[in-house]
Amino acid sequence: MKNTITILGSGFSSLASACYLAKSGYDVTIFEKNSTIGGRARQLKKEGFIFDIGPTWYWMPDVFERFFNDFNKKPSDYYQLEKLNPAYSVYFDVNDYITIEDSIEKICKAFEKEEVGSSRKLMKFIDQAKDNYNIAIKDLVYNPGVSPLELVNLDTIKKLNQFFSTIKRDVRKEFKNNRLAQILEFPVLFLGAKPSKTPSFYNFMNYADFGIGTFHPKKGMYQVILGIEELAKELGVKIKLNSPVEKIITHKKNAIGVISNGESFYSDIVLSGADYHHTETLLDSNLRQYTEKYWNNKTFAPSSLLFYVGFDKKLKNVNHHTLFFDVDFDKHAQDIYDKPNWPDEPLFYASFPSITDSSSAPDGKEAGIFLIPLAPGLEDTPELRELYFNKIISRFEKLTTQNVTDSILFKESFCVNDFVKDYNSYKGNAYGMANTLLQTAFLRPKIKSSKVKNLYFTGQLTVPGPGVPPSLISGKLSSELIIKQLSRQN
Ligand SMILES: Cc1cc2nc3c(=O)[nH]c(=O)nc-3n(C[C@H](O)[C@H](O)[C@H](O)COP(=O)(O)OP(=O)(O)OC[C@H]3O[C@@H](n4cnc5c(N)ncnc54)[C@H](O)[C@@H]3O)c2cc1C
């Protein structure tokens, strides 16, 4: 008889593991608490507009290719990808922005215009970042975080100093121009910590940004979720929606199934792609590996205040991805990481997918997504959301020299309380636990429970970390450990 596997959640990591496990011949069932799949990468449709609720940047296309290739498929079997040009632009003042185009040669020109001599330094920086990308993304991140020895090889020994310096130190040493330095520090924000807390080795994110580029799946990131769902279904995975897991059933320290909507479902393995902290609360307290103190002491990636806005006209002076770095990032970062607080003047990010993808909004209209990074666990009220919407929209209007307030057809918001309610997210974090030096690889929460046999974890809180590509990799890593255990037993 086939081994049975229960998976909690239907985010990228859970869907990816489900595919690998079903391909290995196991009977796989996903339990998703929400009414749609996708987790943080769900979609909002309203009045002819389509918004990605979570991820909007498609980076590291090679990771997606490698995933589909494991099933003898290609991304293009499931969705259409376009390389964006420009990739994005960054505002620093009124009508004053730098545009990042789709090749390193063009980016060098933009750098040189800003600071003579910077393009030579940039090429050197990106060469090193490429080297790290090849070590990290093609190899290192595919380790399950079981042992420190996974990080030790000839390549990494040569780079040891890069684990003890930081992105900020390296960038600022070479680039004195604050605008260029800010642009080079931006990609590691995806890893959830400040550039001053992120090891230099993570500069491979800069290669992902400048060396490989920014892509857009037609109709949005949710098409990738739908593609993986299609693959999972082809492989025989069953998906149960509106099925929150209320308890992980154990017997003599073995996970033997789950309770969902009051009903018991038994299986040989339980794998959770739901947030790690939440999953452990589904166990009796003596079976949890990590204490509340442990979680409280960790550096979490930020939460976010998000707005999904339908505009009644096309906007000007913006690109598909536009960053607003016109205020002091260090001050905002303090409010996120050091003294959790609503920031006085937040940096923000805006995405207008309808600029390049006509399926995102009705003709002549624009779909806008606005994101302000915030400390997890902040008080979240309708009044605060409104206050911050007004703050960023008035800045947006000033910086891009246009009126948009009168063209707002509707706006929806999503913040700390929604992250907790919709995803059981610890303190409402948006994208898991940050990749700092002490939260990297074998130092992250483990894929395999050390207290409960047959219980595994996947997703952005375990290895390798936050982001869509790492979540896909995490799905692969957890399934490999499960397959290893089951094939030893059978
Ligand atoms: C606003 C935002 C912007 C982002 N931007 C980017 C980006 O541009 N590019 C990028 O690469 N990454 C981005 N990320 C990060 C990326 O989206 C995540 O790292 C990734 O989607 C996480 O996938 P996951 O499978 O680990 O978790 P999730 O997607 O959170 O999946 C967990 C699932 O478990 C379910 N669940 C929870 N509790 C239970 C339960 N008790 N029973 C059953 N199901 C349960 C949840 O409903 C959810 O479906 C962003 C994230 C956010 C929030």
Coordinates of C-alpha atoms and ligand atoms in Angstrom, one line a residue:
M1 CA 0.0 0.0 0.0
K2 CA 1.1 3.5 -0.7
N3 CA 2.5 5.6 2.2
T4 CA 0.2 8.5 3.0
I5 CA 1.3 12.1 3.6
T6 CA -0.6 15.0 5.0
I7 CA 0.6 18.5 4.2
L8 CA -0.5 21.7 5.9
G9 CA -0.9 24.7 3.7
S10 CA -0.8 25.4 0.0
G11 CA 1.9 28.0 -0.3
F12 CA 4.8 27.6 -2.7
S13 CA 6.7 25.3 -0.3
S14 CA 3.8 23.0 0.4
L15 CA 2.8 22.7 -3.2
A16 CA 6.5 22.1 -4.2
S17 CA 6.9 19.3 -1.6
A18 CA 3.6 17.8 -2.6
C19 CA 4.8 17.5 -6.2
Y20 CA 8.1 15.8 -5.2
L21 CA 6.3 13.4 -2.8
A22 CA 3.6 12.5 -5.2
K23 CA 6.2 11.9 -8.0
S24 CA 7.8 9.4 -5.6
G25 CA 4.6 7.4 -5.5
Y26 CA 3.1 8.6 -2.1
D27 CA -0.5 9.4 -1.5
V28 CA -0.5 13.1 -0.8
T29 CA -3.2 15.3 0.6
I30 CA -3.0 19.1 1.2
F31 CA -5.1 20.7 4.0
E32 CA -5.4 24.5 3.3
K33 CA -7.2 26.6 5.9
N34 CA -8.2 29.3 3.4
S35 CA -10.8 29.1 0.6
T36 CA -8.1 29.4 -2.1
I37 CA -4.6 28.0 -2.6
G38 CA -1.4 30.0 -2.7
G39 CA -0.8 31.2 0.9
R40 CA 1.0 34.5 0.9
A41 CA 1.0 34.4 -2.9
R42 CA -2.8 34.5 -3.2
Q43 CA -4.6 36.8 -5.7
L44 CA -7.2 39.5 -5.3
K45 CA -9.7 40.1 -8.2
K46 CA -12.0 43.2 -8.1
E47 CA -13.9 45.1 -10.7
G48 CA -11.8 43.7 -13.5
F49 CA -8.5 44.4 -11.7
I50 CA -6.1 41.6 -10.7
F51 CA -3.6 42.0 -7.9
D52 CA -1.0 39.7 -6.5
I53 CA -1.6 39.9 -2.7
G54 CA 2.0 39.0 -1.8
P55 CA 5.0 38.5 -4.0
T56 CA 5.4 40.6 -7.2
W57 CA 9.1 40.2 -8.0
Y58 CA 10.0 37.1 -10.0
W59 CA 13.7 36.7 -9.5
M60 CA 16.1 33.8 -10.0
P61 CA 14.2 32.2 -13.0
D62 CA 16.8 29.4 -12.9
V63 CA 15.4 28.1 -9.6
F64 CA 11.9 27.9 -11.2
E65 CA 13.4 26.1 -14.2
R66 CA 15.2 23.7 -12.0
F67 CA 12.0 23.0 -10.1
F68 CA 9.9 22.2 -13.2
N69 CA 12.8 20.4 -14.8
D70 CA 12.7 17.9 -11.9
F71 CA 9.3 16.8 -13.4
N72 CA 10.5 17.0 -17.0
K73 CA 8.6 20.2 -17.5
K74 CA 9.3 23.9 -18.2
P75 CA 7.8 27.0 -16.7
S76 CA 6.5 27.8 -20.2
D77 CA 4.4 24.6 -20.0
Y78 CA 2.4 26.5 -17.3
Y79 CA 2.8 30.3 -17.6
Q80 CA 4.3 32.9 -19.9
L81 CA 7.3 34.8 -18.6
E82 CA 8.5 38.3 -19.8
K83 CA 11.8 40.0 -18.8
L84 CA 10.9 43.5 -17.7
N85 CA 12.6 46.5 -19.2
P86 CA 13.1 48.6 -17.2
A87 CA 13.3 46.3 -14.3
Y88 CA 12.4 49.1 -11.9
S89 CA 13.0 52.6 -11.0
V90 CA 14.0 54.3 -7.7
Y91 CA 12.7 57.7 -6.7
F92 CA 14.9 60.0 -4.5
D93 CA 13.2 63.3 -4.9
V94 CA 10.6 65.2 -6.9
N95 CA 10.8 64.0 -10.5
D96 CA 14.3 62.6 -9.7
Y97 CA 14.8 58.9 -10.1
I98 CA 17.2 56.3 -11.4
T99 CA 16.0 53.7 -13.7
I100 CA 17.4 50.2 -13.7
E101 CA 17.2 48.6 -17.1
D102 CA 17.5 45.0 -18.2
S103 CA 21.3 44.5 -18.8
I104 CA 24.4 45.2 -16.8
E105 CA 25.8 47.3 -19.6
K106 CA 22.8 49.7 -19.4
I107 CA 22.9 49.7 -15.6
C108 CA 26.6 50.6 -15.8
K109 CA 25.7 53.6 -17.9
A110 CA 23.1 54.7 -15.3
F111 CA 25.7 54.3 -12.5
E112 CA 28.3 56.3 -14.5
K113 CA 25.9 59.1 -15.1
E114 CA 25.4 59.3 -11.3
E115 CA 29.1 59.0 -10.3
V116 CA 32.1 58.9 -12.7
G117 CA 34.1 55.7 -12.2
S118 CA 31.3 53.8 -10.5
S119 CA 30.6 51.4 -13.4
R120 CA 34.1 49.8 -13.1
K121 CA 33.5 49.2 -9.3
L122 CA 30.0 47.9 -10.2
M123 CA 31.4 45.3 -12.6
K124 CA 33.8 44.1 -10.0
F125 CA 31.1 43.9 -7.4
I126 CA 28.7 42.0 -9.7
D127 CA 31.5 39.6 -10.8
Q128 CA 32.0 38.6 -7.2
A129 CA 28.2 38.5 -6.6
K130 CA 27.9 36.1 -9.6
D131 CA 30.6 33.9 -8.2
N132 CA 28.6 33.7 -4.9
Y133 CA 25.4 33.1 -6.8
N134 CA 26.9 30.1 -8.5
I135 CA 28.1 28.7 -5.1
A136 CA 24.9 29.5 -3.2
I137 CA 22.0 29.1 -5.5
K138 CA 23.3 26.3 -7.6
D139 CA 24.6 24.3 -4.7
L140 CA 24.6 25.5 -1.1
V141 CA 20.9 26.3 -0.7
Y142 CA 20.0 22.8 -1.7
N143 CA 21.4 21.5 1.6
P144 CA 18.9 20.5 4.3
G145 CA 20.5 22.5 7.1
V146 CA 21.2 19.4 9.1
S147 CA 24.9 20.0 9.8
P148 CA 27.3 22.9 9.7
L149 CA 29.6 20.8 7.5
E150 CA 27.1 21.5 4.6
L151 CA 28.6 25.0 4.5
V152 CA 32.2 23.9 4.3
N153 CA 33.8 23.3 0.9
L154 CA 36.7 24.7 -1.0
D155 CA 34.7 27.5 -2.4
T156 CA 33.1 28.7 0.9
I157 CA 36.4 28.4 2.8
K158 CA 37.9 30.9 0.3
K159 CA 34.9 33.2 1.1
L160 CA 34.9 32.9 4.9
N161 CA 35.5 36.6 5.4
Q162 CA 32.3 37.3 3.5
F163 CA 30.3 35.6 6.3
F164 CA 31.7 38.1 8.8
S165 CA 31.5 41.3 6.9
T166 CA 28.1 42.8 5.9
I167 CA 26.5 44.0 2.7
K168 CA 26.3 47.5 4.0
R169 CA 30.1 47.6 4.9
D170 CA 31.1 46.2 1.5
V171 CA 28.8 48.5 -0.5
R172 CA 29.6 51.7 1.4
K173 CA 33.4 51.0 1.1
E174 CA 33.2 51.1 -2.7
F175 CA 30.2 53.4 -3.4
K176 CA 30.3 56.8 -1.7
N177 CA 27.3 58.0 -3.6
N178 CA 24.4 57.4 -1.3
R179 CA 21.8 56.8 -4.1
L180 CA 23.9 54.1 -5.7
A181 CA 24.7 52.5 -2.3
Q182 CA 21.0 52.4 -1.5
I183 CA 20.2 50.7 -4.8
L184 CA 22.8 48.1 -4.1
E185 CA 21.5 47.5 -0.6
F186 CA 17.9 47.1 -1.8
P187 CA 18.0 43.4 -3.0
V188 CA 19.0 42.0 0.4
L189 CA 15.9 43.6 2.0
F190 CA 14.2 40.5 0.4
L191 CA 16.1 38.4 2.9
G192 CA 14.4 40.2 5.8
A193 CA 17.2 41.9 7.7
K194 CA 19.0 45.3 7.5
P195 CA 21.9 45.4 5.0
S196 CA 24.1 46.1 8.1
K197 CA 23.0 42.7 9.6
T198 CA 23.2 40.7 6.3
P199 CA 26.5 38.8 5.6
S200 CA 28.3 40.0 2.5
F201 CA 28.1 36.6 1.0
Y202 CA 24.4 37.3 0.3
N203 CA 25.5 39.8 -2.4
F204 CA 24.4 37.0 -4.7
M205 CA 21.1 38.8 -4.5
N206 CA 22.8 41.7 -6.4
Y207 CA 23.6 39.3 -9.2
A208 CA 20.0 38.1 -9.2
D209 CA 19.0 41.7 -9.6
F210 CA 21.5 43.2 -12.1
G211 CA 23.0 40.1 -13.6
I212 CA 19.8 38.0 -14.3
G213 CA 17.0 40.6 -14.1
T214 CA 13.4 40.9 -13.1
F215 CA 10.7 38.9 -14.8
H216 CA 6.9 39.0 -14.9
P217 CA 4.6 36.0 -15.3
K218 CA 1.7 37.1 -17.5
K219 CA -1.4 37.6 -15.3
G220 CA 0.9 37.8 -12.3
M221 CA 2.7 35.6 -9.8
Y222 CA -0.5 33.7 -9.0
Q223 CA -0.1 32.0 -12.4
V224 CA 3.0 30.3 -11.0
I225 CA 0.9 29.0 -8.1
L226 CA -1.8 27.8 -10.5
G227 CA 1.0 26.2 -12.7
I228 CA 2.4 24.3 -9.7
E229 CA -1.2 23.3 -8.7
E230 CA -1.8 21.9 -12.1
L231 CA 1.5 19.9 -11.9
A232 CA 0.5 18.7 -8.5
K233 CA -2.9 17.5 -9.7
E234 CA -1.3 15.8 -12.7
L235 CA 0.8 13.9 -10.2
G236 CA -2.2 12.9 -8.1
V237 CA -2.1 15.4 -5.2
K238 CA -5.4 16.0 -3.5
I239 CA -6.2 19.5 -2.2
K240 CA -8.7 20.2 0.6
L241 CA -9.7 23.9 0.9
N242 CA -11.4 25.5 3.9
S243 CA -9.6 22.8 6.0
P244 CA -7.7 24.3 8.8
V245 CA -5.6 21.8 10.8
E246 CA -6.6 22.2 14.4
K247 CA -4.3 19.6 15.9
I248 CA -1.5 17.3 14.9
I249 CA -2.4 13.9 16.3
T250 CA 0.5 12.1 18.0
H251 CA 0.9 8.7 19.5
K252 CA 4.0 7.9 21.6
K253 CA 5.8 10.9 20.1
N254 CA 5.0 9.9 16.5
A255 CA 2.9 12.1 14.3
I256 CA 0.0 10.0 13.0
G257 CA -2.4 12.5 11.4
V258 CA -4.3 15.7 11.9
I259 CA -7.7 16.9 13.0
S260 CA -9.3 19.3 10.6
N261 CA -12.9 20.7 11.0
G262 CA -13.3 18.3 13.9
E263 CA -12.5 15.2 11.9
S264 CA -9.4 13.0 12.2
F265 CA -7.3 12.1 9.2
Y266 CA -4.5 9.6 9.7
S267 CA -1.3 9.4 7.7
D268 CA 2.3 8.0 7.9
I269 CA 3.9 11.5 7.7
V270 CA 2.7 15.0 8.6
L271 CA 4.5 17.9 6.8
S272 CA 3.7 21.5 7.6
G273 CA 4.2 24.4 5.3
A274 CA 2.2 26.6 7.7
D275 CA 4.2 29.1 9.8
Y276 CA 6.6 27.1 12.0
H277 CA 5.7 28.7 15.3
H278 CA 2.0 28.1 14.6
T279 CA 2.6 24.5 13.6
E280 CA 4.2 23.8 16.9
T281 CA 1.2 25.2 18.7
L282 CA -0.8 22.4 17.1
L283 CA 1.2 20.0 19.3
D284 CA 1.1 19.4 23.1
S285 CA 3.6 21.7 24.7
N286 CA 6.0 18.9 25.7
L287 CA 6.4 18.1 22.0
R288 CA 7.4 21.5 20.8
Q289 CA 11.1 22.0 20.0
Y290 CA 11.3 25.8 20.3
T291 CA 10.1 28.0 23.2
E292 CA 8.2 31.3 23.0
K293 CA 11.5 32.9 24.2
Y294 CA 13.3 31.3 21.2
W295 CA 10.9 32.8 18.7
N296 CA 10.8 36.2 20.5
N297 CA 14.6 36.4 20.3
K298 CA 14.7 35.8 16.6
T299 CA 15.0 38.5 13.9
F300 CA 11.8 38.2 11.9
A301 CA 11.4 39.6 8.4
P302 CA 9.2 42.7 8.4
S303 CA 5.4 42.7 8.3
S304 CA 3.8 45.1 5.8
L305 CA 1.0 47.5 5.2
L306 CA -0.3 46.8 1.7
F307 CA -2.9 48.6 -0.4
Y308 CA -4.4 47.3 -3.6
V309 CA -5.8 50.2 -5.5
G310 CA -7.8 50.5 -8.7
F311 CA -7.1 53.7 -10.6
D312 CA -9.5 55.1 -13.1
K313 CA -6.7 56.3 -15.4
K314 CA -3.2 55.3 -16.6
L315 CA -0.5 56.8 -14.3
K316 CA 2.6 58.6 -15.5
N317 CA 6.2 58.8 -14.4
V318 CA 6.2 55.3 -12.8
N319 CA 7.3 51.8 -13.9
H320 CA 5.9 48.3 -13.3
H321 CA 8.1 48.3 -10.1
T322 CA 8.9 51.6 -8.5
L323 CA 10.7 52.2 -5.2
F324 CA 10.4 55.3 -3.1
F325 CA 13.7 56.0 -1.3
D326 CA 13.2 59.7 -0.8
V327 CA 13.4 59.5 3.0
D328 CA 16.1 58.2 5.4
F329 CA 16.1 54.4 5.3
D330 CA 18.2 54.1 8.5
K331 CA 15.4 55.8 10.5
H332 CA 12.7 53.6 9.0
A333 CA 14.9 50.5 9.6
Q334 CA 15.2 51.4 13.3
D335 CA 11.4 51.4 13.5
I336 CA 11.3 48.0 11.9
Y337 CA 14.2 46.2 13.7
D338 CA 15.4 48.1 16.7
K339 CA 12.5 49.9 18.4
P340 CA 9.3 48.5 16.7
N341 CA 7.1 51.5 15.9
W342 CA 5.1 53.0 13.1
P343 CA 7.7 55.0 11.1
D344 CA 7.2 58.8 10.8
E345 CA 8.3 58.8 7.1
P346 CA 8.3 55.3 5.6
L347 CA 10.1 54.1 2.5
F348 CA 7.6 52.4 0.3
Y349 CA 7.3 50.3 -2.8
A350 CA 4.7 50.4 -5.5
S351 CA 3.9 48.0 -8.3
F352 CA 1.8 48.8 -11.4
P353 CA 1.5 45.5 -13.2
S354 CA -1.0 46.9 -15.7
I355 CA 1.8 49.0 -17.2
T356 CA 3.3 45.8 -18.8
D357 CA 0.4 43.4 -18.4
S358 CA -3.0 44.4 -19.9
S359 CA -4.7 41.5 -18.1
S360 CA -4.2 43.3 -14.7
A361 CA -6.6 46.1 -15.3
P362 CA -9.5 47.2 -17.6
D363 CA -8.4 49.3 -20.6
G364 CA -7.3 52.8 -19.7
K365 CA -7.1 52.0 -16.0
E366 CA -4.1 51.1 -13.7
A367 CA -3.7 48.5 -11.0
G368 CA -1.5 49.8 -8.1
I369 CA 0.0 47.8 -5.2
F370 CA 1.6 49.8 -2.4
L371 CA 3.8 48.3 0.3
I372 CA 5.2 49.8 3.5
P373 CA 7.5 47.5 5.4
L374 CA 6.7 47.5 9.1
A375 CA 7.8 45.8 12.3
P376 CA 5.9 42.6 13.0
G377 CA 3.6 42.7 16.0
L378 CA 2.6 46.4 15.7
E379 CA -0.8 47.7 16.6
D380 CA -3.0 47.6 13.5
T381 CA -6.1 49.7 13.3
P382 CA -8.3 51.1 10.4
E383 CA -7.3 54.6 11.4
L384 CA -3.5 53.8 11.2
R385 CA -4.0 52.2 7.8
E386 CA -5.8 55.3 6.6
L387 CA -3.3 57.7 8.0
Y388 CA -0.4 55.8 6.3
F389 CA -2.3 55.6 3.0
N390 CA -2.7 59.4 3.0
K391 CA 0.9 59.8 3.9
I392 CA 2.3 57.8 1.0
I393 CA -0.3 58.9 -1.6
S394 CA 0.5 62.5 -1.0
R395 CA 4.2 61.8 -1.3
F396 CA 3.6 59.7 -4.3
E397 CA 1.7 62.5 -6.0
K398 CA 4.4 65.1 -5.2
L399 CA 7.3 62.9 -6.3
T400 CA 5.7 61.7 -9.5
T401 CA 4.1 65.1 -10.2
Q402 CA 0.5 64.0 -10.7
N403 CA -2.9 63.9 -9.0
V404 CA -4.1 60.3 -8.4
T405 CA -6.4 60.7 -5.4
D406 CA -9.3 61.8 -7.5
S407 CA -8.9 58.7 -9.7
I408 CA -9.1 56.1 -7.0
L409 CA -12.0 53.7 -7.8
F410 CA -11.4 51.5 -4.7
K411 CA -8.7 50.5 -2.3
E412 CA -8.3 47.3 -0.2
S413 CA -5.7 47.0 2.6
F414 CA -3.8 44.2 4.2
C415 CA -1.7 44.5 7.4
V416 CA -0.4 42.8 10.6
N417 CA -3.9 41.6 11.7
D418 CA -4.6 40.0 8.3
F419 CA -1.3 38.2 8.3
V420 CA -2.2 36.6 11.6
K421 CA -5.8 35.9 10.7
D422 CA -5.2 34.6 7.2
Y423 CA -1.9 32.7 7.6
N424 CA -1.5 32.2 11.4
S425 CA 1.7 34.2 11.0
Y426 CA 3.9 34.8 14.1
K427 CA 3.3 38.5 15.0
G428 CA 2.0 39.0 11.5
N429 CA 5.4 38.7 9.8
A430 CA 5.1 39.0 6.0
Y431 CA 7.9 36.8 4.9
G432 CA 9.3 34.6 7.7
M433 CA 12.5 34.7 9.5
A434 CA 15.4 36.9 8.3
N435 CA 18.6 35.5 6.9
T436 CA 21.1 36.9 9.3
L437 CA 24.5 35.2 10.1
L438 CA 23.0 33.4 13.1
Q439 CA 19.8 32.5 11.2
T440 CA 21.4 30.9 8.2
A441 CA 21.4 27.3 7.1
F442 CA 21.8 24.8 10.0
L443 CA 21.1 27.6 12.4
R444 CA 17.5 28.0 11.2
P445 CA 14.5 26.0 12.6
K446 CA 14.9 22.4 11.5
I447 CA 13.0 20.6 8.7
K448 CA 12.7 17.4 10.8
S449 CA 11.2 17.6 14.2
S450 CA 13.6 16.4 16.9
K451 CA 10.8 15.6 19.3
V452 CA 8.1 14.0 17.1
K453 CA 8.9 11.3 14.7
N454 CA 7.3 11.5 11.2
L455 CA 6.8 15.3 11.6
Y456 CA 8.5 17.6 9.1
F457 CA 8.4 21.3 8.3
T458 CA 8.9 23.3 5.1
G459 CA 8.6 27.0 4.0
Q460 CA 10.1 30.3 4.6
L461 CA 10.8 29.8 8.3
T462 CA 13.1 26.9 7.8
V463 CA 15.9 26.4 5.2
P464 CA 16.9 28.2 3.1
G465 CA 14.8 31.2 4.0
P466 CA 12.3 33.9 2.8
G467 CA 11.2 34.4 -0.8
V468 CA 9.5 32.4 -3.5
P469 CA 12.6 30.7 -4.9
P470 CA 13.8 29.6 -1.4
S471 CA 10.3 28.3 -0.7
L472 CA 10.4 26.1 -3.8
I473 CA 13.8 24.9 -2.7
S474 CA 12.5 24.3 0.9
G475 CA 9.8 22.1 -0.6
K476 CA 12.3 20.0 -2.4
L477 CA 14.6 19.7 0.7
S478 CA 11.8 18.6 3.1
S479 CA 10.5 16.0 0.6
E480 CA 14.0 14.6 0.1
L481 CA 14.3 14.0 3.9
I482 CA 10.8 12.3 3.9
I483 CA 11.6 10.2 0.9
K484 CA 14.9 9.1 2.6
Q485 CA 13.0 8.1 5.8
L486 CA 10.2 6.2 4.0
S487 CA 12.5 4.4 1.6
R488 CA 14.6 3.2 4.6
Q489 CA 11.5 2.0 6.4
N490 CA 9.9 0.2 3.4
Ligands
LIG1 C1 3.6 41.2 0.9 C2 4.7 40.2 0.5 C3 5.5 40.5 -0.6 C4 6.5 39.5 -1.0 N1 7.2 39.8 -2.1 C5 8.0 38.8 -2.6 C6 8.5 39.0 -3.9 O1 8.3 40.0 -4.6 N2 9.3 38.0 -4.4 C7 9.6 36.8 -3.7 O2 10.3 35.9 -4.2 N3 9.0 36.7 -2.4 C8 8.2 37.6 -1.9 N4 7.6 37.4 -0.7 C9 7.9 36.2 0.0 C10 7.1 35.0 -0.5 O3 5.8 35.3 -0.9 C11 7.1 33.9 0.6 O4 8.4 33.7 1.0 C12 6.5 32.6 0.1 O5 5.3 32.8 -0.6 C13 6.2 31.7 1.4 O6 5.7 30.5 1.0 P1 5.4 29.4 2.1 O7 5.0 28.2 1.4 O8 6.6 29.3 3.0 O9 4.3 30.0 3.1 P2 2.8 30.5 2.9 O10 2.6 31.1 1.5 O11 2.5 31.5 4.0 O12 1.9 29.2 3.0 C14 1.5 28.8 4.3 C15 0.1 28.2 4.1 O13 -0.3 27.5 5.3 C16 -1.7 27.8 5.5 N5 -2.0 27.5 6.9 C17 -1.6 28.2 8.0 N6 -2.1 27.6 9.1 C18 -2.8 26.5 8.7 C19 -3.5 25.5 9.3 N7 -3.6 25.4 10.7 N8 -4.0 24.5 8.6 C20 -4.0 24.5 7.2 N9 -3.3 25.5 6.6 C21 -2.7 26.4 7.3 C22 -1.8 29.3 5.1 O14 -3.1 29.6 4.8 C23 -0.9 29.3 3.8 O15 -1.7 28.9 2.7 C24 6.6 38.3 -0.3 C25 5.8 38.0 0.8 C26 4.8 39.0 1.1 C27 3.9 38.6 2.3

